[in-house]
Amino acid sequence: MSEVQESHSGAVVPRAAERPGVPECELLRAMLRIRCVEETLADLYAEQEMRTPTHFSIGQEAVAVGVCAALRRADVIYSGHRCHAHYLAKGGSLLGMVGELYGREIGTARGRGGSVHLAQPEVGVIASSAILGQTLAVAVGSAWAFAMDHAPRIAVAFFGDGAVEEGIFHESLNFAALHRVPVLFVCENNLYSTHSGLAVRQPAGRSIYERVGAYGITTEHVDGNDVLAVRQAASRAADHCRSGKGPYFLECATYRWREHVGPLWDYDRGYRTKEEVEQWMARCPIKRLTEHCLARGLCTPADVEAWRQEFRREVDAAVATARRSPFPRPEAILEGTY
Amino acid sequence: MQRLKYWQAISQGLVQCMERDPAVIITGIGVDDFKGIFGTTRAAFERFGAARVIDIPNCENAFAGIAIGAAAMGKRPVVVHPRNDFMFLAFDQIMNLAAKWKYMYQAKRGVPVVFRGIVGRGWGQGATHSQSLQSVFAHFPGLHVAVPASPADAKGLLVAALREDTPAVLLENRALYELEGDVPEEPVPIPFGKARIVREGTDVTIVGASLMAYEAARAADLLAEHGISAEVIDPRSLRPLDTGTILESLRKTGRLIVADTSWAMYGFSAEVAALAAEHGHACLKAPVRRVTPLDCPAPVSRPLEEAFHPTPMTIVRACLDVLELTATTSRALADVQARFPGPY
Ligand SMILES: Cc1ncc(C[n+]2csc(CCOP(=O)(O)OP(=O)(O)O)c2C)c(N)n1
């Protein structure tokens, strides 16, 4: 696995050739890169060569990038089915991910795991899982182990508003609060669980983070499309966890642009409106930070364009390499079972 | 060699493993209380205290995941379920994550969680507290599943599980807890996938899982009184399964009885019967017979409960059947739990 570079904050993004060391630019680059990867893959998805159900994070990049920017390399993260952005933001290998989607031997799981099971323990991406809520408990367990060892590490669980309805969510919060484990729960509330809105799934009148407060866990609501706000909140949360104060819960308001699974747009399918999608697209986290940076002269439009092209070349190269590289051998199908 | 009861062997194995490996922790509902899971965790608690023998909230599902997460960071949690029936709530984590971890992530190391589940039996424990889930667990690639039937095996398989990187499910039958036997003083691992020949014989092979290995040995005693020589095999672990030892015995005897503490349909007994059909067909002199609980949930009322569970006598009758003999036995055997005082 190629060495990834660590930025000042601990988030792992390739360093900008232009404007190096400007924190906002690093965040912008990290989001641009993830967007570029996913849009490229979404375009290629129709070719039927990536034969793995894929949940794109397009529109939700700020949560992954903002949280991971507040982490250290030794911290660990867990994700769910929508894991691409988390994996990349924590420094997961791009070729490992693309190779996995193409079912190749160079994939992170050598083509045995697929899009929803990205992991790269060397950079702290321990596991992602397609079972709702499953890794919430696992993150609590890793954080518990850190607490037992008095290690200055934290564990993060990324999940959606849908996982909040699972029993394991409540068991995990209860245990984390009881043992004051250094776990950061990051709920990406994108308002939908597949095609069901929050109104048919959770009682009205009390938001998720408020309900979590009943466990005695410190909770916070943040605009999940404002990467600077997310990073700030996550830094507070990480400090809190690291200093032995127990778990922290961040609810991040954000929105998924594409269909639940797959590369298409689906505002014409009746469960949400085009207006709603467009409203959220107007609040694009990348657009927002770009405007912020340009207004303050932190970078120029030319820089941003150069970055886009840099990432486009990087993804294209990863796709080309993945496609050229061999599939796993059927004779090796049993490898890793034990 | 020392003489220990089954529960004492487990207790000793836990303490010795914890002495050797600071990563081992014992977790579960009530592991630290005065009863200490039928005595098995008490000594560990007295020795290592609440930092390593840890009572947990009632959260079987999350806790299995918590143990996995701790194992991923280097711990070796033993998760104890006073009844294996409670593990239904942990199936997702055990089967859908722990079992698949090494494969699905092609991880360098699996997640070495040891799940101990105790199987209740008799004394009216009924439908939800006296099932045996070994066949269900053993269905899933990626797990080690064992059903120790002797004090030595209870310790040895536990020691093996706590040294390997494969998640393991150990199912301990409560009816065996007072059984006494020779146990090595040192923590010597007994490898998964190695059957134990409980008793050698030439006329019929009885493969008995868990408590049924013990009952099969008692049945063999009775058969011996009638001049019938039964070979009793305790598979010890169901995944991996020592198919070689079973087939070798079958080649010798030509007759096979499979006794299990759980239902026949899709169960361990079906698996061994399939093994004989696929790989031992040529040496079968009679159809394979399965001895299992009846095909209904476990009842409570005493006569129903007695009719439900297989006994040494049911095993004896099955053996006589496949030998086409009609000997009437001279004496009855006391039920394995006849002296159990209750309540559970
Ligand atoms: C235990 C379980 N139940 C149901 C599903 C099917 N499922 C997959 S994703 C999903 C929606 C999840 O919504 P949310 O947690 O908000 O995440 P999002 O997809 O919005 O990112 C559902 C119901 C599943 N994977 N696992």
XYZ file of C-alpha atoms and ligand atoms in Angstrom:
708
model
C 0.000 0.000 0.000
C 1.429 3.383 -0.908
C 2.336 5.719 1.932
C -0.237 8.415 2.380
C 0.720 11.801 3.561
C -0.597 13.206 6.757
C -1.767 16.788 6.776
C -1.329 19.076 9.760
C -4.625 17.950 11.178
C -4.154 14.245 10.756
C -6.576 13.946 7.871
C -5.014 12.183 5.003
C -5.263 13.961 1.697
C -2.692 14.434 -0.977
C -0.892 17.696 -0.355
C -1.701 20.555 -2.642
C 1.098 21.534 -4.952
C -0.460 24.988 -4.959
C -1.251 26.661 -1.620
C 0.204 23.916 0.547
C -0.569 24.020 4.206
C -3.685 26.205 4.020
C -6.130 24.179 6.138
C -9.234 25.252 4.237
C -7.600 24.341 0.950
C -6.691 20.908 2.262
C -10.303 20.322 3.267
C -11.494 21.550 -0.084
C -9.092 19.285 -1.890
C -10.166 16.284 0.173
C -13.816 16.907 -0.709
C -13.071 17.614 -4.351
C -11.131 14.388 -4.582
C -13.930 12.277 -3.132
C -16.492 13.958 -5.376
C -14.309 13.423 -8.391
C -13.780 9.751 -7.546
C -17.454 9.089 -7.036
C -18.667 11.003 -10.065
C -16.181 9.203 -12.235
C -17.206 5.826 -10.851
C -20.878 6.726 -11.182
C -20.327 7.486 -14.863
C -18.565 4.181 -15.377
C -21.062 2.185 -13.361
C -23.398 1.650 -16.321
C -20.714 -0.395 -18.049
C -21.593 -3.243 -15.682
C -17.973 -3.872 -14.867
C -18.263 -2.818 -11.244
C -20.550 -5.589 -10.180
C -21.117 -4.553 -6.592
C -24.065 -2.599 -5.156
C -22.657 0.862 -4.638
C -24.001 3.600 -2.368
C -22.562 6.920 -3.440
C -21.822 9.655 -0.903
C -22.132 12.482 -3.425
C -23.399 15.523 -1.515
C -22.298 14.188 1.890
C -18.528 14.632 1.581
C -18.230 17.330 4.255
C -19.087 14.962 7.085
C -16.411 12.434 6.187
C -13.775 15.071 5.510
C -14.599 17.317 8.448
C -14.593 14.466 10.953
C -11.469 12.761 9.632
C -9.646 16.104 9.649
C -10.104 16.134 13.404
C -8.648 12.649 13.866
C -5.169 11.303 14.310
C -3.686 8.532 12.275
C -3.928 6.087 15.212
C -7.644 6.747 15.625
C -9.950 4.243 13.986
C -13.156 4.585 12.034
C -16.035 2.263 11.191
C -18.622 2.811 8.516
C -21.732 1.321 7.006
C -22.895 0.656 3.473
C -22.212 4.243 2.338
C -18.530 4.058 3.151
C -16.523 5.418 0.200
C -16.131 8.955 1.531
C -15.174 7.815 5.042
C -12.623 5.379 3.704
C -11.007 7.948 1.427
C -11.105 10.745 4.001
C -9.250 8.600 6.533
C -6.591 7.833 3.972
C -7.743 4.574 2.417
C -5.947 3.709 -0.793
C -7.815 4.894 -3.882
C -6.508 2.039 -5.982
C -7.522 -0.388 -3.245
C -11.073 0.954 -3.390
C -11.365 1.134 -7.165
C -9.802 -2.314 -7.467
C -12.325 -3.653 -4.977
C -15.245 -2.209 -6.941
C -13.884 -3.803 -10.083
C -13.571 -7.123 -8.209
C -9.824 -7.303 -8.694
C -7.100 -8.946 -6.663
C -5.573 -5.505 -5.910
C -8.797 -4.469 -4.160
C -8.685 -3.767 -0.422
C -10.349 -7.102 0.194
C -8.946 -8.787 -2.908
C -12.387 -8.690 -4.479
C -14.040 -10.617 -1.643
C -15.717 -7.674 0.074
C -17.085 -5.216 -2.474
C -18.168 -1.608 -2.196
C -19.803 -1.935 1.217
C -16.904 -3.682 2.967
C -14.057 -1.243 2.529
C -11.343 -1.496 5.147
C -7.676 -0.663 5.466
C -6.514 -1.158 9.031
C -3.062 0.409 8.420
C -4.723 3.812 8.096
C -7.412 3.153 10.696
C -10.328 2.140 8.498
C -11.153 -1.011 10.412
C -14.428 -2.177 8.914
C -17.492 -1.139 6.945
C -20.631 -3.197 6.847
C -23.871 -3.504 4.925
C -25.884 -4.485 7.980
C -27.519 -1.430 9.498
C -26.088 -0.498 12.866
C -23.706 -3.441 12.972
C -20.468 -1.503 13.190
C -21.786 0.942 15.786
C -21.233 -1.689 18.437
C -17.884 -2.680 16.990
C -16.663 0.909 17.210
C -17.783 1.008 20.841
C -15.795 -2.184 21.451
C -12.630 -0.752 19.927
C -13.030 2.415 21.962
C -13.579 0.271 25.054
C -10.291 -1.505 24.345
C -8.543 1.903 24.085
C -10.028 2.906 27.422
C -8.897 -0.331 29.067
C -5.368 0.275 27.811
C -5.439 4.006 28.650
C -4.465 4.627 25.040
C -4.989 8.168 23.725
C -6.992 6.880 20.777
C -10.605 7.216 19.801
C -12.975 5.246 17.613
C -15.546 6.770 15.271
C -18.769 5.185 14.063
C -20.305 6.661 10.920
C -23.935 5.734 10.255
C -27.162 7.141 8.873
C -30.443 8.217 10.400
C -31.854 4.811 9.452
C -29.490 2.943 11.769
C -30.857 4.975 14.675
C -33.999 2.834 14.608
C -32.128 -0.416 15.149
C -31.992 -1.954 18.618
C -28.229 -2.166 18.470
C -28.032 1.619 18.327
C -29.575 1.874 21.778
C -27.583 -0.994 23.234
C -24.413 0.617 21.943
C -25.237 4.068 23.345
C -26.116 2.547 26.700
C -22.863 0.642 26.913
C -20.747 3.553 25.683
C -22.293 5.905 28.207
C -22.002 3.366 31.023
C -18.306 2.712 30.444
C -17.512 6.253 29.247
C -15.689 4.911 26.243
C -13.905 7.254 23.822
C -16.224 6.770 20.884
C -17.501 9.441 18.551
C -20.869 8.629 17.016
C -21.392 10.456 13.740
C -24.936 10.296 12.463
C -25.326 11.532 8.902
C -28.942 12.514 8.847
C -29.775 12.663 5.145
C -33.511 12.443 5.895
C -34.080 9.135 4.094
C -33.652 5.448 4.688
C -33.773 4.106 1.143
C -37.087 5.636 0.036
C -38.697 6.255 3.414
C -38.622 9.713 4.903
C -38.005 10.359 8.578
C -41.675 11.166 9.193
C -42.748 7.546 8.682
C -39.863 6.157 10.729
C -39.305 8.237 13.812
C -41.589 10.131 16.148
C -41.873 13.804 15.343
C -40.987 16.621 17.657
C -37.719 15.385 19.076
C -34.596 15.222 16.954
C -32.115 12.381 17.011
C -29.393 14.183 18.927
C -31.867 15.320 21.559
C -33.050 11.774 22.152
C -29.453 10.614 22.473
C -28.947 13.205 25.194
C -31.215 11.124 27.401
C -28.370 8.612 27.737
C -26.242 11.291 29.294
C -24.077 11.460 26.204
C -22.824 14.858 25.061
C -24.583 15.567 21.812
C -24.426 18.251 19.203
C -26.177 19.114 15.993
C -24.144 20.510 13.154
C -24.678 21.591 9.573
C -23.216 18.589 7.824
C -22.696 20.522 4.606
C -20.401 23.016 6.314
C -17.092 21.237 6.496
C -15.516 23.894 8.708
C -18.317 23.547 11.237
C -18.075 19.770 11.090
C -14.340 19.850 11.622
C -14.700 22.221 14.536
C -17.382 20.108 16.183
C -15.402 16.920 15.564
C -12.309 18.466 17.118
C -14.318 19.351 20.206
C -15.694 15.846 20.229
C -12.296 14.222 19.780
C -10.836 16.284 22.622
C -13.767 15.313 24.795
C -13.325 11.599 24.053
C -9.568 11.703 24.392
C -9.681 13.415 27.743
C -11.696 10.610 29.299
C -15.066 12.326 29.309
C -16.792 9.505 27.500
C -18.670 9.251 24.226
C -19.773 12.121 22.011
C -22.594 12.229 19.505
C -22.669 14.411 16.408
C -25.765 14.633 14.274
C -24.841 16.074 10.896
C -27.606 17.380 8.656
C -26.827 16.520 5.071
C -28.374 15.111 1.919
C -27.794 12.322 -0.567
C -28.039 13.549 -4.158
C -28.154 10.309 -6.102
C -30.386 7.243 -5.735
C -30.004 5.150 -2.579
C -27.944 2.508 -4.301
C -26.510 3.043 -7.748
C -25.354 6.006 -9.825
C -28.624 7.499 -11.031
C -30.722 10.506 -10.090
C -34.100 9.514 -8.708
C -36.072 12.683 -7.942
C -38.666 11.553 -10.477
C -39.514 8.383 -8.545
C -42.027 9.957 -6.257
C -40.516 9.712 -2.804
C -38.851 13.117 -2.944
C -39.162 16.162 -5.137
C -36.824 17.711 -7.642
C -37.166 20.985 -5.741
C -35.931 19.347 -2.574
C -32.916 17.852 -4.331
C -32.142 21.173 -5.989
C -32.392 23.050 -2.715
C -29.843 20.749 -1.200
C -27.607 20.872 -4.257
C -27.575 24.635 -3.863
C -26.110 23.953 -0.430
C -23.350 21.802 -1.901
C -20.550 21.499 0.666
C -17.878 21.873 -1.989
C -19.429 24.924 -3.578
C -19.755 26.452 -0.154
C -16.137 25.985 0.870
C -14.908 27.020 -2.565
C -16.766 30.312 -2.242
C -15.372 30.738 1.257
C -11.806 30.185 0.076
C -12.106 32.372 -3.004
C -13.676 35.218 -1.043
C -10.746 35.181 1.355
C -8.129 34.787 -1.330
C -7.006 31.436 0.056
C -6.958 30.043 -3.449
C -7.877 31.062 -6.977
C -10.361 29.601 -9.437
C -7.351 28.384 -11.389
C -6.123 26.443 -8.353
C -9.480 24.765 -7.948
C -9.568 23.836 -11.600
C -6.043 22.471 -11.405
C -7.024 20.365 -8.418
C -10.029 18.982 -10.224
C -7.834 17.952 -13.098
C -5.241 16.468 -10.783
C -7.880 14.268 -9.145
C -9.442 13.377 -12.440
C -6.051 12.129 -13.635
C -5.580 10.247 -10.372
C -8.946 8.479 -10.640
C -8.541 7.734 -14.319
C -5.175 6.189 -13.585
C -6.624 4.105 -10.740
C -9.458 2.895 -12.970
C -7.043 2.045 -15.754
C -4.755 0.164 -13.386
C -7.655 -1.691 -11.805
C -9.005 -2.755 -15.176
C -5.615 -3.963 -16.307
C -5.002 -5.930 -13.162
C -5.961 -9.563 -12.691
C -9.135 -10.959 -11.172
C -8.733 -13.286 -8.207
C -8.113 -16.881 -9.217
C -11.091 -19.190 -8.615
C -8.684 -21.729 -7.105
C -8.050 -19.204 -4.322
C -11.724 -18.841 -3.462
C -11.395 -20.344 0.016
C -8.445 -18.188 1.073
C -9.030 -16.230 4.221
C -12.015 -18.227 5.456
C -9.834 -19.307 8.365
C -3.235 -35.597 36.012
C -5.763 -34.191 38.385
C -9.413 -35.093 38.823
C -11.675 -32.151 38.090
C -15.321 -31.607 37.429
C -16.311 -30.160 34.067
C -17.012 -26.713 35.515
C -13.792 -26.757 37.494
C -11.839 -27.571 34.360
C -13.333 -24.548 32.601
C -12.632 -22.365 35.594
C -9.029 -23.499 35.747
C -8.548 -23.073 32.011
C -9.829 -19.507 32.167
C -7.557 -18.545 35.049
C -4.507 -20.078 33.398
C -5.206 -18.392 30.066
C -5.662 -15.055 31.812
C -2.380 -15.516 33.661
C -0.526 -16.120 30.430
C -2.239 -13.564 28.240
C -3.186 -10.145 29.620
C -5.418 -9.595 26.577
C -7.919 -12.196 27.800
C -11.002 -10.735 29.468
C -14.185 -12.472 30.582
C -17.444 -10.710 29.872
C -21.116 -11.457 30.141
C -24.208 -11.017 32.210
C -23.381 -11.902 35.804
C -19.873 -13.256 35.223
C -18.728 -11.488 38.379
C -21.558 -12.468 40.690
C -21.431 -14.904 43.583
C -22.582 -17.782 41.418
C -20.022 -16.985 38.733
C -21.764 -18.783 35.852
C -22.148 -22.131 37.643
C -18.744 -21.629 39.189
C -16.808 -21.236 35.958
C -15.903 -17.542 36.255
C -15.733 -17.175 40.020
C -12.064 -18.044 40.463
C -11.090 -15.699 37.626
C -13.041 -12.877 39.240
C -11.441 -13.482 42.625
C -8.039 -13.534 41.018
C -8.256 -10.728 38.470
C -11.121 -8.567 39.701
C -13.617 -6.384 37.899
C -11.059 -4.988 35.466
C -10.877 -8.300 33.625
C -14.030 -10.155 34.633
C -16.693 -7.750 33.573
C -20.425 -7.806 34.138
C -22.343 -6.323 31.208
C -25.791 -4.860 30.573
C -28.409 -7.030 28.874
C -27.330 -6.354 25.312
C -26.453 -9.600 23.557
C -26.545 -8.085 20.090
C -24.383 -5.038 20.709
C -22.102 -6.847 23.068
C -21.107 -9.438 20.510
C -20.105 -6.506 18.317
C -18.364 -4.764 21.195
C -16.323 -7.913 21.772
C -15.468 -8.019 18.070
C -14.352 -4.394 18.170
C -12.193 -5.057 21.221
C -10.743 -8.149 19.543
C -9.923 -6.078 16.462
C -7.805 -3.897 18.763
C -5.960 -6.831 20.300
C -8.166 -8.081 23.141
C -9.289 -11.679 23.509
C -12.760 -11.462 24.975
C -14.570 -14.504 26.301
C -18.281 -13.753 26.084
C -20.389 -15.972 28.311
C -24.063 -16.697 27.732
C -25.644 -18.559 30.666
C -27.998 -20.065 28.087
C -26.987 -20.466 24.481
C -30.570 -19.588 23.571
C -29.735 -15.935 24.367
C -27.234 -16.006 21.533
C -30.036 -15.751 18.993
C -29.862 -12.033 19.736
C -26.178 -12.053 18.849
C -26.455 -14.043 15.629
C -25.962 -11.052 13.389
C -22.647 -10.145 14.946
C -21.434 -13.723 15.254
C -22.482 -15.073 11.871
C -22.626 -11.905 9.807
C -19.487 -10.267 11.072
C -17.134 -12.315 13.262
C -17.358 -15.389 11.032
C -16.828 -13.345 7.870
C -14.294 -10.809 9.107
C -11.141 -12.473 7.893
C -12.611 -13.345 4.509
C -14.758 -10.326 3.748
C -11.975 -7.863 4.604
C -9.176 -10.287 3.726
C -7.807 -9.235 7.109
C -4.430 -10.465 8.284
C -6.051 -11.665 11.451
C -9.547 -12.767 12.357
C -11.381 -11.490 15.411
C -10.645 -13.969 18.179
C -13.753 -13.744 20.307
C -14.659 -16.873 22.263
C -18.405 -17.230 22.771
C -19.324 -19.653 25.525
C -22.931 -20.753 25.554
C -24.406 -23.093 28.108
C -27.061 -25.555 27.035
C -29.798 -26.139 29.580
C -31.397 -29.527 29.829
C -34.308 -30.853 31.794
C -35.893 -29.645 35.013
C -38.632 -27.974 33.046
C -36.553 -25.352 31.378
C -38.732 -25.566 28.366
C -38.778 -24.320 24.840
C -36.524 -21.261 25.034
C -33.957 -22.339 27.637
C -32.909 -25.843 26.667
C -32.069 -25.818 22.998
C -28.730 -26.842 21.539
C -27.596 -24.507 18.800
C -24.453 -26.258 17.583
C -25.773 -27.131 14.134
C -26.844 -23.572 13.484
C -23.436 -22.167 14.377
C -21.589 -24.939 12.590
C -23.369 -24.047 9.362
C -21.284 -20.909 8.969
C -17.817 -20.907 7.403
C -15.338 -18.861 9.396
C -16.301 -20.068 12.866
C -14.859 -22.770 15.060
C -17.627 -24.631 16.873
C -17.038 -27.160 19.621
C -19.202 -29.110 22.040
C -16.846 -30.403 24.739
C -18.169 -33.523 26.447
C -15.484 -34.192 29.046
C -13.709 -32.084 31.663
C -10.412 -32.408 29.788
C -11.989 -31.287 26.540
C -13.832 -28.423 28.181
C -10.488 -27.056 29.281
C -8.416 -28.043 26.274
C -10.767 -26.652 23.644
C -11.115 -23.412 25.600
C -7.348 -23.077 25.750
C -7.117 -23.694 21.999
C -9.839 -21.150 21.282
C -8.004 -18.549 23.364
C -4.803 -19.024 21.406
C -6.158 -19.019 17.883
C -7.304 -16.093 15.798
C -10.565 -17.669 14.666
C -13.775 -16.705 16.467
C -15.041 -19.720 18.356
C -18.341 -20.889 19.777
C -18.070 -23.342 22.659
C -21.339 -24.943 23.749
C -21.238 -26.541 27.166
C -24.045 -28.835 28.241
C -25.185 -28.048 31.759
C -25.851 -31.738 32.402
C -22.118 -32.383 32.090
C -21.064 -29.772 34.631
C -20.745 -32.183 37.569
C -19.014 -34.870 35.532
C -15.550 -35.645 36.885
C -12.549 -36.690 34.864
C -8.798 -36.564 34.414
C -7.601 -33.151 33.336
C -4.032 -32.077 32.584
C -2.789 -29.539 35.079
C -1.152 -27.401 32.405
C -3.220 -25.464 29.871
C -2.734 -27.852 26.971
C -4.722 -26.919 23.865
C -6.852 -29.559 22.200
C -6.948 -28.765 18.500
C -10.260 -28.095 16.796
C -11.112 -30.787 14.275
C -9.726 -33.755 16.147
C -12.287 -36.297 17.342
C -11.912 -38.400 20.463
C -12.510 -42.122 20.382
C -14.310 -42.532 23.671
C -14.427 -46.297 23.423
C -13.263 -48.725 20.779
C -15.598 -51.299 19.293
C -16.248 -53.379 16.226
C -20.006 -53.900 15.722
C -21.463 -50.416 15.463
C -20.200 -46.822 15.485
C -21.992 -44.281 17.631
C -21.125 -40.655 16.945
C -22.436 -38.558 19.813
C -22.220 -34.796 20.087
C -21.943 -33.021 23.440
C -23.965 -34.782 26.152
C -24.728 -37.538 23.654
C -21.080 -38.593 23.639
C -21.444 -39.296 27.332
C -24.796 -40.991 26.876
C -23.403 -43.061 24.018
C -20.642 -44.318 26.282
C -23.253 -45.382 28.828
C -25.221 -47.049 26.062
C -22.063 -48.865 24.980
C -21.629 -50.213 28.517
C -25.091 -51.646 28.378
C -24.566 -53.109 24.917
C -21.353 -54.725 26.110
C -23.368 -56.642 28.676
C -25.143 -58.177 25.709
C -21.934 -58.963 23.893
C -22.234 -56.070 21.482
C -19.128 -54.025 20.844
C -19.919 -50.382 20.098
C -17.340 -47.781 19.121
C -18.134 -44.347 20.507
C -16.810 -41.245 18.821
C -17.002 -37.780 20.294
C -16.371 -35.331 17.454
C -15.446 -32.628 20.003
C -15.612 -29.922 17.373
C -18.315 -29.762 14.730
C -16.503 -27.148 12.672
C -13.998 -28.229 11.626
C -15.275 -31.811 11.743
C -12.918 -34.764 11.932
C -14.501 -36.706 9.096
C -11.518 -39.025 8.846
C -12.000 -40.574 12.258
C -15.714 -41.098 11.678
C -15.220 -42.723 8.273
C -12.414 -44.906 9.548
C -14.648 -46.229 12.290
C -17.452 -46.774 9.817
C -15.148 -48.817 7.622
C -14.497 -51.012 10.629
C -18.065 -51.452 11.912
C -20.246 -50.865 8.845
C -23.009 -49.469 11.033
C -23.616 -45.876 12.121
C -25.741 -44.253 14.794
C -25.583 -40.491 15.187
C -26.840 -39.064 18.453
C -27.335 -35.348 18.966
C -28.841 -33.081 21.585
C -30.627 -31.146 18.869
C -33.181 -31.914 16.203
C -32.561 -34.269 13.337
C -33.726 -32.077 10.483
C -30.828 -30.129 8.946
C -28.789 -30.851 12.028
C -25.428 -32.320 13.006
C -26.879 -35.821 12.747
C -27.959 -35.059 9.184
C -24.457 -33.852 8.384
C -22.824 -37.044 9.629
C -25.418 -39.167 7.855
C -24.628 -37.260 4.658
C -20.945 -37.879 5.236
C -21.621 -41.612 5.440
C -23.828 -41.513 2.340
C -21.291 -39.578 0.293
C -18.044 -41.083 1.442
C -18.835 -44.269 3.340
C -21.647 -45.752 1.349
C -19.725 -48.821 0.267
C -19.071 -49.924 3.830
C -22.580 -49.385 5.202
C -24.165 -52.693 6.179
C -27.345 -51.042 7.429
C -29.084 -47.693 7.072
C -27.754 -44.876 9.237
C -29.899 -44.156 12.278
C -30.258 -40.818 14.019
C -31.067 -40.432 17.691
C -32.257 -36.934 18.497
C -34.892 -35.003 20.417
C -38.379 -35.233 18.948
C -39.471 -32.722 16.345
C -41.216 -30.236 18.628
C -40.102 -27.432 20.943
C -38.849 -28.688 24.301
C -41.832 -29.255 26.633
C -41.892 -28.646 30.375
C -44.052 -31.318 32.050
C -41.879 -34.161 33.317
C -43.247 -37.117 31.327
C -43.185 -35.035 28.166
C -39.679 -33.862 28.855
C -38.551 -37.435 29.439
C -40.087 -38.473 26.149
C -38.452 -35.557 24.358
C -34.750 -36.063 25.085
C -32.803 -39.016 23.763
C -31.341 -41.264 26.461
C -28.842 -44.100 26.557
C -31.800 -46.425 26.106
C -32.839 -44.766 22.841
C -29.278 -45.127 21.651
C -29.239 -48.793 22.710
C -32.478 -49.473 20.861
C -31.142 -47.798 17.713
C -28.009 -49.955 17.886
C -30.020 -53.133 18.339
C -32.147 -52.098 15.384
C -29.287 -51.659 12.982
C -27.804 -54.936 14.213
C -31.205 -56.548 13.682
C -31.226 -57.824 17.228
C -34.146 -57.773 19.630
C -32.445 -58.266 22.966
C -34.463 -56.937 25.848
C -32.154 -55.141 28.180
C -31.795 -56.441 31.652
C -31.685 -53.117 33.424
C -32.646 -49.538 32.959
C -30.209 -46.663 33.306
C -30.788 -43.712 35.545
C -31.390 -40.491 33.706
C -28.278 -38.371 33.444
C -29.903 -35.730 35.605
C -31.779 -37.979 38.007
C -29.898 -36.560 40.944
C -30.070 -32.957 39.831
C -31.834 -31.060 42.606
C -32.972 -27.910 40.798
C -33.967 -25.218 40.494
C -31.787 -24.290 37.576
C -30.292 -4.704 9.293
C -30.598 -4.115 7.972
N -31.864 -3.792 7.666
C -32.156 -3.268 6.472
C -31.188 -3.065 5.538
C -31.524 -2.498 4.167
N -31.011 -1.124 4.034
C -29.825 -0.884 3.496
S -29.431 0.734 3.520
C -30.895 1.134 4.235
C -31.218 2.568 4.537
C -30.335 3.103 5.562
O -30.578 4.431 5.777
P -29.549 5.277 6.610
O -29.074 4.494 7.766
O -30.167 6.591 6.904
O -28.299 5.450 5.634
P -28.273 6.087 4.189
O -28.563 5.008 3.207
O -29.282 7.176 4.160
O -26.891 6.592 4.036
C -31.665 0.011 4.463
C -32.996 0.013 5.081
C -29.880 -3.415 5.892
N -28.857 -3.272 5.052
N -29.606 -3.912 7.110
